XYZ file of N, CA and C in Angstrom:
789
model
N -173.428 -92.770 186.469
C -172.956 -91.277 185.882
C -171.698 -91.113 184.691
N -171.699 -93.018 184.181
C -171.456 -92.623 183.167
C -171.425 -92.599 181.832
N -172.638 -93.006 181.762
C -174.060 -93.416 180.920
C -174.085 -91.525 181.064
N -174.077 -91.203 181.955
C -175.184 -89.758 182.098
C -174.552 -88.437 181.640
N -172.730 -89.115 181.917
C -171.712 -88.042 180.634
C -171.917 -87.998 179.820
N -171.620 -88.893 179.288
C -171.808 -90.076 177.879
C -172.815 -88.638 177.048
N -174.308 -89.334 177.830
C -175.552 -88.687 176.725
C -175.126 -87.027 177.198
N -174.968 -86.190 177.492
C -174.859 -85.242 177.620
C -173.656 -84.280 176.707
N -172.592 -85.027 177.062
C -171.585 -84.992 176.153
C -171.980 -84.782 173.971
N -172.608 -85.932 173.982
C -173.705 -86.074 172.988
C -174.200 -85.093 172.641
N -175.132 -84.204 173.433
C -175.933 -83.605 173.180
C -175.587 -81.962 173.087
N -174.287 -81.847 173.959
C -173.732 -80.691 173.519
C -173.370 -80.713 172.291
N -172.699 -81.998 171.582
C -171.204 -81.548 170.810
C -173.248 -81.550 169.512
N -173.744 -82.317 169.372
C -175.125 -82.141 168.337
C -175.761 -79.848 168.668
N -175.996 -79.584 170.216
C -176.331 -78.458 169.850
C -175.315 -77.246 169.045
N -173.788 -78.119 169.416
C -172.579 -77.510 168.710
C -173.226 -77.264 167.022
N -172.880 -78.601 166.897
C -173.006 -78.713 165.568
C -174.465 -78.223 165.104
N -175.592 -78.072 165.492
C -176.120 -77.350 164.902
C -176.049 -75.462 164.627
N -175.011 -74.830 165.975
C -175.086 -73.565 166.110
C -174.151 -73.756 164.504
N -173.313 -74.281 164.251
C -172.955 -73.800 163.931
C -173.412 -73.942 162.028
N -174.326 -74.504 162.266
C -174.754 -75.275 160.498
C -175.971 -74.241 160.199
N -176.594 -73.332 161.773
C -177.384 -72.403 161.587
C -176.059 -70.846 160.991
N -175.072 -70.278 161.862
C -174.322 -69.790 161.473
C -174.054 -70.072 159.627
N -173.700 -70.915 159.486
C -173.655 -70.451 157.750
C -173.957 -70.820 157.206
N -176.112 -71.607 157.343
C -176.233 -70.396 156.605
C -177.253 -69.466 156.403
N -177.286 -69.067 158.094
C -176.803 -67.181 158.290
C -176.478 -66.148 156.694
N -175.060 -66.769 156.693
C -173.661 -66.458 155.981
C -173.707 -66.922 154.485
N -174.702 -67.301 154.223
C -174.744 -67.563 152.684
C -175.732 -67.202 152.586
N -176.214 -66.369 151.235
C -177.105 -66.010 150.513
C -177.307 -66.644 149.151
N -178.382 -67.041 149.569
C -178.890 -68.503 147.905
C -180.168 -68.612 148.536
N -180.482 -68.255 146.965
C -182.106 -69.051 147.431
C -182.257 -70.027 145.770
N -183.187 -70.764 145.858
C -183.497 -71.202 144.564
C -183.928 -71.007 143.335
N -183.265 -70.488 142.766
C -183.781 -70.230 141.219
C -184.986 -70.144 140.780
N -185.818 -68.829 140.323
C -186.864 -69.275 140.099
C -188.050 -68.729 138.633
N -189.060 -68.651 138.905
C -188.876 -68.333 137.063
C -188.765 -65.650 136.861
N -188.823 -65.881 135.675
C -188.270 -64.707 135.768
C -188.329 -63.597 136.297
N -188.121 -62.662 137.007
C -188.399 -61.109 137.033
C -187.948 -60.297 137.039
N -189.173 -59.400 136.084
C -187.794 -58.267 135.876
C -188.059 -57.190 136.750
N -187.008 -56.376 136.610
C -186.593 -55.473 137.594
C -187.616 -54.538 137.908
N -187.882 -54.002 139.038
C -188.960 -53.234 139.506
C -188.368 -51.913 139.150
N -189.311 -50.685 139.011
C -189.333 -49.554 138.673
C -187.992 -48.877 140.008
N -188.517 -49.044 140.572
C -187.671 -48.660 141.980
C -185.935 -49.243 141.904
N -185.966 -50.544 142.220
C -184.492 -51.330 142.025
C -183.942 -50.608 140.853
N -184.499 -50.527 139.882
C -184.349 -49.905 138.388
C -182.943 -49.103 138.019
N -183.957 -47.711 138.984
C -184.258 -46.464 139.948
C -182.596 -46.525 140.904
N -182.551 -47.481 141.355
C -180.892 -47.854 141.975
C -179.932 -48.009 141.427
N -180.360 -49.019 140.815
C -179.477 -49.608 140.237
C -178.831 -49.059 138.127
N -179.051 -47.606 138.220
C -179.375 -46.612 137.459
C -178.684 -45.444 138.123
N -178.005 -45.653 139.463
C -176.184 -44.218 140.476
C -175.748 -44.965 139.321
N -174.875 -43.971 140.101
C -173.353 -43.724 139.874
C -172.500 -45.136 141.102
N -171.434 -45.553 140.543
C -171.363 -46.372 142.404
C -169.894 -47.001 141.670
N -169.395 -47.405 143.072
C -167.904 -47.667 142.705
C -167.134 -48.922 143.434
N -166.185 -49.126 142.397
C -165.604 -51.020 142.917
C -164.505 -50.691 142.280
N -163.736 -51.026 143.660
C -162.099 -51.428 142.971
C -161.567 -49.449 142.716
N -162.201 -48.840 143.258
C -161.644 -47.723 143.733
C -162.002 -47.200 141.679
N -163.078 -47.778 141.068
C -162.819 -47.230 139.592
C -164.895 -46.733 139.951
N -165.180 -44.977 139.499
C -166.422 -45.134 139.335
C -166.813 -45.157 138.066
N -168.329 -46.271 138.499
C -169.315 -46.127 136.906
C -170.505 -45.437 137.106
N -170.877 -44.865 135.756
C -171.584 -44.572 135.352
C -173.025 -44.975 134.827
N -173.471 -45.289 135.395
C -174.717 -46.169 133.931
C -175.076 -45.367 133.327
N -175.735 -45.578 132.139
C -176.370 -45.012 130.964
C -177.323 -45.296 130.352
N -177.923 -44.624 129.551
C -179.326 -45.238 128.578
C -178.884 -45.610 127.915
N -179.585 -46.058 127.738
C -179.363 -46.845 125.470
C -180.125 -46.934 124.993
N -180.490 -47.459 123.695
C -181.512 -46.830 122.177
C -180.506 -48.271 121.870
N -182.542 -49.001 120.582
C -182.198 -50.483 120.236
C -180.983 -50.314 119.347
N -180.445 -50.794 118.655
C -179.350 -50.897 117.422
C -178.124 -50.189 118.163
N -177.734 -50.473 119.610
C -176.302 -49.772 120.149
C -175.448 -50.876 120.002
N -174.184 -49.835 119.536
C -173.120 -51.452 119.733
C -172.198 -51.139 119.967
N -171.785 -52.335 120.924
C -170.362 -52.009 121.437
C -169.401 -53.071 121.257
N -168.080 -52.735 121.476
C -167.242 -53.492 120.957
C -165.776 -53.701 122.300
N -165.659 -54.997 122.566
C -164.718 -55.320 123.846
C -164.552 -57.429 124.090
N -163.843 -57.797 124.952
C -164.298 -58.891 125.513
C -165.734 -59.584 126.191
N -166.033 -60.551 126.057
C -166.481 -61.153 127.158
C -166.019 -62.252 127.577
N -166.534 -62.534 129.474
C -166.253 -63.695 129.794
C -167.530 -64.195 129.864
N -167.063 -64.914 130.666
C -168.433 -66.408 131.905
C -168.190 -66.235 132.341
N -169.724 -66.139 134.226
C -169.481 -67.160 135.644
C -170.855 -68.233 135.609
N -170.501 -68.758 136.287
C -171.447 -69.286 136.104
C -171.019 -71.091 137.515
N -171.072 -71.733 138.018
C -170.945 -72.014 139.472
C -170.602 -71.808 140.774
N -169.850 -70.831 140.994
C -169.622 -69.985 142.128
C -171.045 -69.477 142.663
N -170.786 -68.972 141.887
C -172.391 -67.669 141.882
C -173.889 -67.921 141.464
N -174.440 -69.618 140.965
C -175.115 -70.084 141.577
C -176.201 -69.331 142.254
N -177.063 -69.621 142.604
C -178.041 -69.566 142.958
C -178.265 -68.204 144.651
N -176.771 -67.064 144.035
C -176.894 -65.866 145.054
C -177.391 -64.633 144.102
N -177.480 -63.634 144.756
C -178.123 -62.577 144.311
C -177.512 -61.842 143.431
N -178.003 -61.250 142.018
C -177.665 -60.209 142.206
C -177.846 -59.152 141.232
N -177.150 -58.254 141.050
C -177.516 -56.868 141.280
C -178.879 -55.591 141.143
N -179.932 -56.479 140.737
C -180.921 -56.007 140.635
C -182.354 -56.311 140.959
N -181.561 -57.166 142.349
C -182.442 -58.192 143.406
C -183.331 -59.325 142.820
N -182.819 -59.950 142.135
C -183.502 -61.115 141.175
C -181.832 -62.663 141.961
N -181.876 -63.503 141.264
C -181.526 -64.761 141.759
C -180.730 -65.595 140.906
N -179.688 -65.364 139.926
C -178.440 -65.891 139.567
C -179.114 -67.236 138.654
N -179.324 -67.517 137.678
C -179.229 -69.046 137.340
C -178.232 -69.213 136.033
N -177.881 -69.976 136.504
C -176.542 -69.952 135.616
C -177.007 -70.863 134.028
N -178.367 -71.003 134.824
C -178.539 -71.978 133.342
C -179.513 -70.970 132.562
N -180.266 -69.660 132.947
C -180.771 -69.103 131.941
C -179.828 -68.044 131.595
N -180.475 -67.504 129.665
C -179.866 -66.571 129.599
C -178.997 -65.192 129.517
N -178.369 -64.783 130.811
C -178.137 -63.382 131.522
C -177.229 -63.115 131.221
N -176.485 -61.849 131.820
C -175.071 -61.556 131.814
C -174.907 -59.680 132.845
N -173.511 -60.277 132.461
C -173.885 -58.886 134.045
C -172.676 -58.337 132.597
N -173.213 -56.436 133.248
C -172.996 -55.286 132.251
C -172.838 -54.151 133.593
N -171.700 -53.673 132.967
C -171.455 -52.513 134.212
C -171.863 -50.738 133.826
N -172.791 -50.992 133.137
C -173.349 -49.769 133.458
C -174.229 -49.119 131.934
N -174.893 -50.579 131.357
C -176.542 -51.051 130.768
C -176.757 -51.117 131.662
N -178.944 -50.394 131.216
C -179.842 -50.228 132.853
C -179.918 -52.310 132.629
N -180.334 -52.603 133.565
C -181.276 -53.890 133.887
C -182.156 -54.063 132.774
N -182.354 -55.670 132.475
C -183.918 -56.044 131.856
C -183.104 -55.143 130.376
N -182.096 -54.904 129.736
C -182.028 -54.774 128.426
C -181.565 -56.226 128.011
N -182.601 -56.119 126.617
C -181.738 -57.199 125.457
C -180.655 -57.042 124.946
N -180.037 -57.642 124.972
C -178.895 -57.735 124.193
C -178.462 -59.379 122.826
N -177.839 -58.557 121.456
C -176.930 -59.663 121.090
C -175.677 -59.304 121.137
N -174.857 -61.237 121.878
C -173.774 -61.436 121.886
C -172.767 -61.877 121.355
N -172.274 -61.375 120.254
C -171.904 -62.758 118.636
C -170.721 -62.506 119.337
N -169.547 -63.976 119.190
C -168.021 -64.025 119.576
C -167.727 -63.455 117.969
N -166.833 -62.787 117.548
C -166.131 -62.057 116.193
C -164.871 -63.604 115.737
N -165.161 -63.743 117.020
C -163.759 -65.318 117.206
C -164.444 -66.959 115.893
N -165.689 -66.860 116.584
C -166.164 -68.292 116.097
C -168.034 -68.264 115.025
N -167.414 -66.707 115.355
C -169.242 -66.556 114.656
C -170.699 -66.417 115.273
N -170.466 -67.142 116.753
C -171.724 -68.332 117.293
C -172.044 -66.999 118.039
N -173.428 -66.754 117.607
C -174.126 -65.934 118.086
C -175.666 -65.965 119.546
N -175.753 -65.314 120.675
C -177.017 -65.939 122.021
C -177.514 -63.976 121.647
N -178.575 -64.571 122.818
C -179.384 -63.485 123.335
C -179.415 -62.986 124.902
N -179.145 -62.264 124.982
C -178.805 -62.321 126.580
C -180.087 -61.152 127.388
N -180.053 -60.863 128.388
C -180.801 -60.339 129.353
C -179.606 -59.672 130.423
N -179.285 -58.721 130.606
C -179.300 -57.722 131.541
C -179.579 -57.963 133.149
N -179.312 -58.527 133.851
C -179.403 -58.517 135.011
C -178.332 -58.691 136.338
N -177.846 -58.501 135.854
C -176.032 -58.112 137.226
C -174.972 -56.927 136.427
N -174.669 -56.616 136.773
C -173.418 -55.601 137.421
C -171.384 -56.382 137.099
N -170.856 -56.370 136.031
C -169.587 -56.509 136.210
C -169.568 -56.657 134.519
N -168.324 -57.502 133.599
C -167.316 -57.535 134.771
C -166.260 -56.662 134.795
N -165.567 -56.575 136.163
C -164.906 -55.867 136.691
C -162.773 -56.248 136.416
N -163.062 -56.202 135.242
C -161.629 -57.186 134.764
C -161.167 -55.324 133.670
N -160.303 -55.010 133.394
C -160.161 -53.833 132.710
C -160.375 -54.971 131.259
N -161.085 -54.082 130.118
C -160.942 -54.434 128.630
C -162.690 -54.768 128.344
N -162.966 -55.977 129.683
C -164.021 -56.988 129.297
C -164.968 -55.705 129.500
N -166.479 -55.979 128.878
C -167.121 -55.438 128.705
C -169.236 -56.194 128.678
N -168.219 -57.595 129.557
C -169.942 -58.870 128.994
C -169.654 -60.129 129.752
N -170.749 -59.941 130.662
C -170.137 -61.020 131.256
C -171.762 -61.738 130.886
N -171.330 -62.774 130.359
C -172.374 -63.607 129.569
C -172.653 -65.708 131.268
N -174.068 -65.193 131.539
C -174.011 -66.807 132.331
C -173.186 -67.379 131.692
N -173.360 -69.670 132.210
C -172.751 -69.942 131.346
C -173.854 -71.006 130.396
N -175.263 -70.492 130.390
C -175.859 -71.775 129.340
C -175.547 -70.142 128.070
N -175.354 -68.777 128.178
C -175.138 -68.354 127.171
C -173.761 -68.138 126.755
N -172.120 -68.599 127.842
C -170.920 -68.715 126.847
C -171.614 -69.923 126.757
N -172.130 -70.903 127.289
C -171.079 -72.420 126.204
C -171.935 -71.539 124.552
N -173.195 -71.404 124.365
C -173.859 -71.071 123.229
C -172.497 -70.426 122.807
N -172.016 -69.576 122.785
C -171.186 -68.748 121.719
C -169.890 -69.278 122.286
N -169.423 -69.571 123.036
C -167.936 -71.257 123.125
C -167.470 -70.805 123.706
N -167.653 -70.065 125.035
C -166.672 -69.499 125.617
C -166.181 -69.697 127.005
N -167.274 -71.551 126.991
C -166.860 -72.120 128.231
C -165.497 -72.982 127.964
N -165.133 -73.500 126.415
C -164.123 -74.095 126.070
C -163.097 -72.605 125.647
N -163.235 -71.516 125.263
C -162.046 -70.655 125.096
C -161.603 -69.488 126.428
N -162.923 -69.088 127.227
C -162.745 -68.609 128.123
C -162.863 -67.349 128.768
N -162.576 -66.630 127.265
C -162.483 -64.925 126.897
C -163.157 -65.539 125.774
N -163.905 -64.111 125.025
C -163.151 -63.487 122.919
C -163.671 -62.452 122.942
N -163.381 -62.533 121.388
C -164.247 -60.844 121.430
C -165.623 -60.491 120.442
N -165.948 -58.957 121.005
C -167.629 -59.139 120.973
C -167.849 -58.211 120.458
N -169.157 -58.516 119.722
C -169.342 -57.516 119.634
C -171.021 -57.515 120.354
N -171.914 -56.914 120.826
C -172.449 -56.636 121.812
C -173.394 -55.300 121.469
N -174.705 -55.455 120.704
C -176.082 -55.078 119.790
C -177.204 -54.863 121.632
N -177.367 -53.573 122.072
C -179.308 -53.669 121.932
C -180.421 -54.044 121.288
N -181.250 -54.913 120.935
C -181.709 -55.117 120.662
C -183.275 -55.720 121.224
N -183.299 -55.012 122.803
C -184.608 -54.679 122.851
C -185.035 -54.516 125.016
N -186.419 -54.554 125.124
C -185.725 -53.952 126.845
C -187.167 -55.279 127.463
N -186.738 -55.623 128.314
C -187.528 -56.613 129.454
C -188.259 -57.545 128.169
N -186.863 -58.481 127.594
C -188.552 -59.533 127.304
C -188.775 -59.410 126.010
N -188.906 -58.327 125.146
C -189.189 -57.840 123.858
C -187.692 -57.370 122.797
N -187.991 -58.854 121.949
C -186.739 -58.331 121.324
C -187.270 -58.079 119.634
N -186.264 -56.868 119.057
C -186.392 -56.540 117.972
C -185.702 -57.550 117.059
N -186.198 -57.413 116.011
C -185.685 -58.561 115.074
C -184.709 -57.125 114.049
N -183.953 -57.503 113.427
C -182.354 -57.083 112.738
C -183.529 -56.115 112.191
N -183.966 -56.726 110.452
C -185.119 -55.415 109.782
C -185.927 -54.169 110.847
N -186.265 -54.590 111.510
C -187.175 -54.046 112.460
C -186.281 -52.282 112.623
N -184.950 -53.449 113.638
C -183.990 -52.182 114.071
C -183.344 -50.970 112.857
N -182.662 -51.717 111.699
C -182.732 -50.918 110.813
C -183.666 -50.279 110.655
N -185.062 -50.462 110.187
C -186.039 -49.710 110.087
C -186.326 -48.312 110.994
N -185.676 -48.665 112.517
C -185.741 -47.553 113.443
C -184.889 -46.587 113.358
N -183.575 -47.349 112.962
C -182.511 -46.312 112.263
C -182.510 -45.697 110.785
N -183.511 -45.657 110.733
C -183.506 -45.145 109.257
C -184.720 -43.734 109.488
N -185.262 -44.685 110.323
C -186.462 -43.894 110.717
C -186.188 -42.458 112.470
N -185.254 -42.867 112.394
C -184.659 -41.962 113.718
C -185.527 -42.600 114.656
N -186.183 -43.058 115.257
C -187.293 -43.746 115.298
C -186.918 -44.755 116.735
N -185.353 -45.234 117.544
C -184.994 -46.110 117.782
C -186.016 -46.000 119.380
N -186.486 -47.515 120.128
C -187.494 -47.525 121.283
C -185.227 -47.181 121.516
N -186.309 -46.806 123.514
C -184.860 -45.523 123.965
C -185.372 -46.572 125.070
N -184.926 -46.607 126.189
C -185.257 -47.724 127.681
C -185.432 -45.670 128.293
N -186.912 -45.224 129.360
C -186.229 -44.714 130.153
C -187.284 -45.148 131.461
N -186.049 -43.839 132.277
C -186.265 -44.466 134.063
C -187.055 -42.964 134.288
N -188.418 -42.216 134.564
C -188.600 -41.527 134.779
C -187.841 -40.535 136.295
N -187.053 -40.299 136.265
C -186.312 -40.213 138.237
C -185.620 -39.660 138.676
N -185.839 -38.005 137.181
C -185.416 -36.501 137.415
C -186.647 -35.861 136.304
N -185.427 -34.704 136.769
C -186.912 -33.911 136.699
C -186.910 -32.384 137.178
N -187.454 -31.033 137.184
C -186.875 -30.173 137.687
C -188.324 -29.072 138.444
N -187.542 -29.159 139.186
C -188.073 -28.197 140.170
C -188.251 -26.799 139.213
N -189.445 -26.321 139.093
C -190.333 -25.319 138.305
C -190.299 -24.053 139.704
N -190.579 -24.035 140.624
C -191.831 -22.625 141.674
C -191.721 -23.657 143.271
N -191.538 -23.026 143.931
C -192.083 -23.814 145.194
C -192.905 -22.242 146.256
N -193.987 -22.760 146.968
C -194.395 -22.039 147.511
C -195.768 -22.868 148.713
N -195.452 -21.417 149.734
C -196.317 -20.859 150.928
C -197.461 -22.032 151.015
N -198.317 -21.566 149.890
C -199.302 -22.041 150.223
C -200.117 -22.742 149.147
N -200.680 -24.206 149.085
C -200.790 -25.435 148.372
C -201.629 -24.336 146.950
N -202.197 -23.983 147.514
C -202.966 -23.072 146.067
C -202.278 -22.794 145.362
N -201.139 -21.837 145.915
C -200.231 -21.783 144.896
C -199.760 -22.004 143.512
N -199.177 -23.626 144.421
C -198.573 -25.251 144.008
C -199.906 -26.080 143.104
N -201.333 -25.763 143.052
C -201.735 -26.483 142.163
C -202.334 -25.254 141.126
N -201.930 -24.093 140.714
C -202.200 -23.192 139.284
C -200.494 -23.563 138.957
N -199.903 -24.229 139.763
C -198.419 -23.915 138.548
C -198.674 -24.999 137.516
N -199.134 -26.338 139.201
C -198.874 -27.762 137.986
C -199.791 -27.854 137.290
N -201.397 -26.984 137.332
C -202.571 -26.740 136.577
C -201.303 -26.509 135.019
N -200.831 -25.274 135.038
C -200.082 -24.027 134.315
C -198.570 -25.184 133.924
N -198.535 -25.673 133.829
C -197.454 -26.858 133.345
C -198.012 -28.643 132.697
N -198.965 -28.908 133.117
C -200.000 -29.843 133.326
C -200.420 -30.602 131.489
N -200.230 -28.787 130.199
C -199.999 -29.296 129.280
C -198.670 -28.432 128.647
N -197.503 -28.321 129.501
C -196.627 -28.004 128.907
C -195.684 -28.670 128.030
N -195.698 -29.692 128.084
C -195.182 -30.924 126.749
C -195.649 -32.294 128.012
N -196.362 -32.828 126.611
C -196.674 -34.018 127.049
C -195.365 -35.403 127.550
N -194.234 -34.696 127.005
C -193.610 -35.848 128.262
C -193.520 -35.917 128.633
N -193.714 -35.154 129.961
C -193.287 -34.030 130.874
C -194.677 -34.257 132.499
N -194.220 -34.414 133.272
C -196.148 -34.875 134.473
C -195.502 -33.397 135.823
N -196.149 -32.704 136.150
C -195.762 -31.949 137.016
C -196.581 -32.688 138.291
N -196.078 -32.752 139.347
C -196.427 -33.647 140.743
C -195.972 -32.514 141.452
N -196.896 -32.576 142.928
C -196.250 -31.331 143.607
C -195.959 -32.276 145.008
N -195.107 -31.788 145.808
C -194.388 -32.593 146.987
C -193.970 -31.767 147.757
N -194.486 -32.526 148.869
C -194.878 -31.403 150.614
C -193.369 -31.419 151.226
N -193.053 -30.088 151.471
C -191.662 -30.591 152.419
C -191.729 -29.664 153.608
N -191.061 -29.865 155.143
C -191.305 -29.194 156.296
C -190.053 -27.441 156.002
N -190.652 -26.491 156.300
C -189.086 -25.996 155.888
C -188.880 -25.823 157.608
N -187.589 -24.214 157.456
C -187.040 -24.230 158.391
C -187.381 -24.216 160.208
N -188.789 -23.128 159.681
C -189.622 -23.238 160.238
C -190.301 -24.088 161.438
N -190.594 -24.762 160.019
C -191.893 -25.941 160.582
C -193.659 -25.665 159.306
N -192.908 -24.290 159.015
C -194.014 -24.390 157.705
C -193.924 -25.016 156.772
N -195.790 -25.738 156.037
C -194.990 -26.434 154.859
C -194.893 -25.735 153.884
N -193.406 -26.543 152.366
C -193.591 -25.657 151.791
C -193.614 -26.754 150.729
N -194.148 -26.554 149.955
C -195.110 -26.367 148.010
C -194.141 -26.964 147.162
N -193.467 -27.749 147.219
C -192.808 -27.430 145.528
C -193.534 -28.316 144.569
N -193.331 -27.580 143.200
C -193.577 -28.209 141.579
C -192.573 -28.737 141.222
N -192.418 -30.102 141.688
C -191.331 -30.365 140.092
C -192.071 -31.250 138.272
N -191.022 -30.899 137.826
C -191.731 -31.493 136.252
C -191.126 -32.611 136.214
N -191.789 -33.707 136.373
C -190.975 -35.235 136.263
C -191.613 -35.585 135.027
N -190.151 -36.434 134.444
C -189.771 -38.086 133.595
C -189.339 -37.760 132.052
N -188.140 -37.697 132.606
C -186.605 -37.003 132.205
C -185.804 -38.165 132.679
N -185.703 -38.359 130.990
C -184.447 -39.512 131.255
C -183.089 -39.850 131.960
N -182.415 -38.673 131.681
C -181.292 -38.453 132.188
C -181.032 -36.830 132.775
N -180.348 -36.534 133.331
C -179.760 -35.162 133.778
C -179.686 -34.413 133.094
N -179.080 -34.885 131.804
C -178.891 -34.177 131.000
C -179.946 -33.717 129.812
N -180.581 -34.696 130.004
C -182.051 -34.275 129.088
C -183.655 -33.358 130.728
N -183.347 -33.754 131.029
C -183.239 -32.300 132.094
C -182.767 -30.690 131.953
N -181.304 -31.118 131.960
C -180.962 -29.772 131.824
C -180.949 -28.767 131.154
N -181.181 -29.836 129.255
C -181.010 -29.275 128.351
C -183.305 -28.400 128.109
N -183.033 -29.400 128.985
C -185.218 -28.880 128.794
C -184.942 -27.326 129.167
N -184.450 -27.066 130.767
C -184.566 -25.967 131.655
C -183.846 -24.899 130.780
N -182.551 -25.038 130.119
C -181.625 -24.396 128.746
C -182.743 -23.108 128.459
N -183.146 -24.685 127.801
C -184.439 -24.456 126.130
C -185.005 -23.527 126.363
N -185.891 -23.493 127.711
C -187.113 -23.035 128.278
C -186.999 -21.869 128.738
N -185.477 -21.300 129.320
C -184.568 -20.485 129.398
C -185.260 -19.808 131.223
N -185.045 -21.091 131.888
C -185.079 -21.291 133.222
C -185.131 -20.915 134.628
N -184.049 -19.903 134.892
C -183.146 -19.252 135.471
C -183.493 -19.758 136.778
N -184.447 -19.533 138.011
C -184.471 -20.261 139.013
C -184.977 -22.133 139.243
N -185.111 -22.069 138.201
C -185.687 -23.619 137.888
C -183.563 -24.338 138.259
N -184.249 -26.050 138.928
C -182.864 -26.350 139.050
C -183.251 -27.863 138.871
N -182.543 -29.042 139.106
C -182.887 -30.248 139.010
C -182.443 -31.229 140.469
N -183.823 -32.003 139.628
C -183.878 -33.076 141.456
C -184.073 -33.788 140.445
N -184.145 -34.827 141.804
C -184.241 -36.928 141.069
C -185.363 -37.519 142.271
N -186.268 -37.368 141.818
C -187.674 -38.088 143.326
C -186.944 -39.919 143.983
């Protein structure tokens, strides 16, 4: 009887420990860092929406190659290694990445430590740092190259040098600036509604009308259900890189009945 009691106690203890282990694994957000996967179009749109942290609102902005920002840089490493970043990939502290509060995901930036002259190129894949005065949070590997592992923080110059792995040389950036042809990231989630019709044929006519209106923007038809249950076909002109660009287009072409939409 005594042996049976000890055996049952052992089983209960094992199950208890196993249950604790299972719970801890569920709470933990950890994955083994793998190959670099750039942000999907859908995820990119999501990361460009306005968001709020610690009571302060941040509005992500679009940038172009050559754009510069000055401020304080910090670094983050072991405590975040293996956890998810804001763009959905897994943070690898040994990769050259960084967190920025408002610039688009996969923006390639050159970070220069103004206090020791060291520099490195990183890819933005996270949001932060949410500390006043700091403009970028480098990964451990990038921070080490900048000397931040010893300094902690430093004054830096941050310059946009490309997107999604493509990096422009200093000569290319200077040439593009002189010619006003800087590459600019574009997310086509903003649009202008140019018409709404009960009949699909009416929407098709409007779609054809705007097909060659401006080659930068593409007309699409979106089907909605009206209040009475009947379908309503809306014609949207999509491809605007920002809400302001869509508003400027609407004002320039005198479209009083049109309004801004987001796909």
